[in-house]
Amino acid sequence: MDSTYLPSRLIILLLLSVCFAATSSAAAATTQIRRPGFLYTRIRGRCTPQFWSSRREAWPRMVPQTSTLSKVFGSRVYERFRSDLTLLETTTRNDDENAFAGLVKQGTAALLNSYARGGFPYSPWQVKTLFIQALVSKEAASRQANKFLIANQACN
């Protein structure tokens, strides 16, 4: 009786080993493909404050990362910001709900873009002038921050 079951056992064993080998090779192929774990990944443009804070590109020589906000935009910023606040720190801020924080973050990115990107809608002097003019009130700061945000997002 054992001799009649021997070929069928061998066939079953062969089929199981083939199925196991096919499954393990398919699993190995799917582990090699790396995909993000999120359904939506955010793409950050080359002109956003997040891009400039990542240091993936050299900053323009006119405005080094260690420059203070007051040296770049003038003494009027003392009214709203710390005297030792650097440009790099302004691009990494996360307090956008404050109108002045949004202005400094987007204004710094706009200034960097005006120096580094050809065709940016604002010149460096325009960015500095508009920034200083927007310091008069929260409403003006919010409006100007939004304009800088639009220009920074539209930039390539």
PDB file of N, CA and C in Angstrom, residues 7-8 10 21 35 44-46 50 53-54 61 72 75-76 79 84 108 111 117-119 126 131 134:
ATOM      1  N   PRO A   7       4.259   7.865  -5.292  1.00  0.00           N
ATOM      2  CA  PRO A   7       4.273   8.862  -6.371  1.00  0.00           C
ATOM      3  C   PRO A   7       3.359  10.057  -6.074  1.00  0.00           C
ATOM      4  N   SER A   8       2.220   9.828  -5.450  1.00  0.00           N
ATOM      5  CA  SER A   8       1.326  10.952  -5.169  1.00  0.00           C
ATOM      6  C   SER A   8       1.914  11.874  -4.092  1.00  0.00           C
ATOM      7  N   LEU A  10       5.123  12.373  -3.656  1.00  0.00           N
ATOM      8  CA  LEU A  10       6.191  13.116  -4.334  1.00  0.00           C
ATOM      9  C   LEU A  10       5.624  14.266  -5.167  1.00  0.00           C
ATOM     10  N   ALA A  21       8.300  28.413  -3.536  1.00  0.00           N
ATOM     11  CA  ALA A  21       9.351  29.163  -4.241  1.00  0.00           C
ATOM     12  C   ALA A  21       8.760  30.351  -4.986  1.00  0.00           C
ATOM     13  N   ARG A  35       8.014  52.220  -1.587  1.00  0.00           N
ATOM     14  CA  ARG A  35       7.036  53.275  -1.829  1.00  0.00           C
ATOM     15  C   ARG A  35       6.787  53.999  -0.522  1.00  0.00           C
ATOM     16  N   ARG A  44       7.553  69.868  -2.066  1.00  0.00           N
ATOM     17  CA  ARG A  44       7.953  71.230  -1.726  1.00  0.00           C
ATOM     18  C   ARG A  44       8.712  71.814  -2.902  1.00  0.00           C
ATOM     19  N   GLY A  45       8.306  72.999  -3.304  1.00  0.00           N
ATOM     20  CA  GLY A  45       8.936  73.652  -4.430  1.00  0.00           C
ATOM     21  C   GLY A  45      10.318  74.182  -4.091  1.00  0.00           C
ATOM     22  N   ARG A  46      10.989  74.662  -5.113  1.00  0.00           N
ATOM     23  CA  ARG A  46      12.351  75.165  -4.947  1.00  0.00           C
ATOM     24  C   ARG A  46      12.390  76.586  -4.400  1.00  0.00           C
ATOM     25  N   GLN A  50      10.477  76.138   3.347  1.00  0.00           N
ATOM     26  CA  GLN A  50      10.924  74.800   3.709  1.00  0.00           C
ATOM     27  C   GLN A  50      12.116  74.369   2.862  1.00  0.00           C
ATOM     28  N   SER A  53      15.194  76.242   4.102  1.00  0.00           N
ATOM     29  CA  SER A  53      15.640  75.774   5.416  1.00  0.00           C
ATOM     30  C   SER A  53      16.294  74.403   5.342  1.00  0.00           C
ATOM     31  N   SER A  54      16.038  73.651   4.261  1.00  0.00           N
ATOM     32  CA  SER A  54      16.622  72.312   4.125  1.00  0.00           C
ATOM     33  C   SER A  54      18.090  72.351   3.701  1.00  0.00           C
ATOM     34  N   ARG A  61      24.962  84.732  -2.108  1.00  0.00           N
ATOM     35  CA  ARG A  61      26.047  85.363  -1.335  1.00  0.00           C
ATOM     36  C   ARG A  61      25.638  86.684  -0.708  1.00  0.00           C
ATOM     37  N   VAL A  72      19.545  92.689   7.399  1.00  0.00           N
ATOM     38  CA  VAL A  72      19.030  92.565   6.039  1.00  0.00           C
ATOM     39  C   VAL A  72      17.862  93.510   5.791  1.00  0.00           C
ATOM     40  N   SER A  75      16.474  98.421  10.768  1.00  0.00           N
ATOM     41  CA  SER A  75      16.225  98.530  12.210  1.00  0.00           C
ATOM     42  C   SER A  75      14.745  98.486  12.578  1.00  0.00           C
ATOM     43  N   ARG A  76      13.839  98.662  11.638  1.00  0.00           N
ATOM     44  CA  ARG A  76      12.406  98.637  11.958  1.00  0.00           C
ATOM     45  C   ARG A  76      11.947  97.264  12.443  1.00  0.00           C
ATOM     46  N   GLU A  79      11.141  96.240  16.342  1.00  0.00           N
ATOM     47  CA  GLU A  79       9.843  96.399  16.979  1.00  0.00           C
ATOM     48  C   GLU A  79       9.078  95.088  17.087  1.00  0.00           C
ATOM     49  N   ASP A  84      18.693  89.112  17.401  1.00  0.00           N
ATOM     50  CA  ASP A  84      19.645  88.097  16.941  1.00  0.00           C
ATOM     51  C   ASP A  84      18.995  87.023  16.059  1.00  0.00           C
ATOM     52  N   THR A 108      11.381  86.320   3.959  1.00  0.00           N
ATOM     53  CA  THR A 108      12.762  85.837   3.823  1.00  0.00           C
ATOM     54  C   THR A 108      12.899  84.949   2.602  1.00  0.00           C
ATOM     55  N   LEU A 111      12.889  87.099  -0.445  1.00  0.00           N
ATOM     56  CA  LEU A 111      14.163  87.789  -0.639  1.00  0.00           C
ATOM     57  C   LEU A 111      15.210  86.840  -1.239  1.00  0.00           C
ATOM     58  N   ARG A 117      16.648  83.429  -8.094  1.00  0.00           N
ATOM     59  CA  ARG A 117      15.808  82.949  -9.195  1.00  0.00           C
ATOM     60  C   ARG A 117      15.543  84.055 -10.197  1.00  0.00           C
ATOM     61  N   GLY A 118      15.957  83.822 -11.406  1.00  0.00           N
ATOM     62  CA  GLY A 118      15.658  84.771 -12.479  1.00  0.00           C
ATOM     63  C   GLY A 118      14.174  84.742 -12.788  1.00  0.00           C
ATOM     64  N   GLY A 119      13.585  85.879 -12.988  1.00  0.00           N
ATOM     65  CA  GLY A 119      12.167  85.944 -13.302  1.00  0.00           C
ATOM     66  C   GLY A 119      11.259  85.971 -12.082  1.00  0.00           C
ATOM     67  N   GLN A 126      12.388  95.624  -3.753  1.00  0.00           N
ATOM     68  CA  GLN A 126      10.935  95.589  -3.586  1.00  0.00           C
ATOM     69  C   GLN A 126      10.541  94.713  -2.400  1.00  0.00           C
ATOM     70  N   PHE A 131       8.266  94.481   2.762  1.00  0.00           N
ATOM     71  CA  PHE A 131       8.377  93.871   4.080  1.00  0.00           C
ATOM     72  C   PHE A 131       8.294  94.935   5.174  1.00  0.00           C
ATOM     73  N   ALA A 134       4.879  96.484   5.549  1.00  0.00           N
ATOM     74  CA  ALA A 134       3.882  95.574   6.118  1.00  0.00           C
ATOM     75  C   ALA A 134       3.990  95.447   7.633  1.00  0.00           C
TER      76      ALA A 134
END
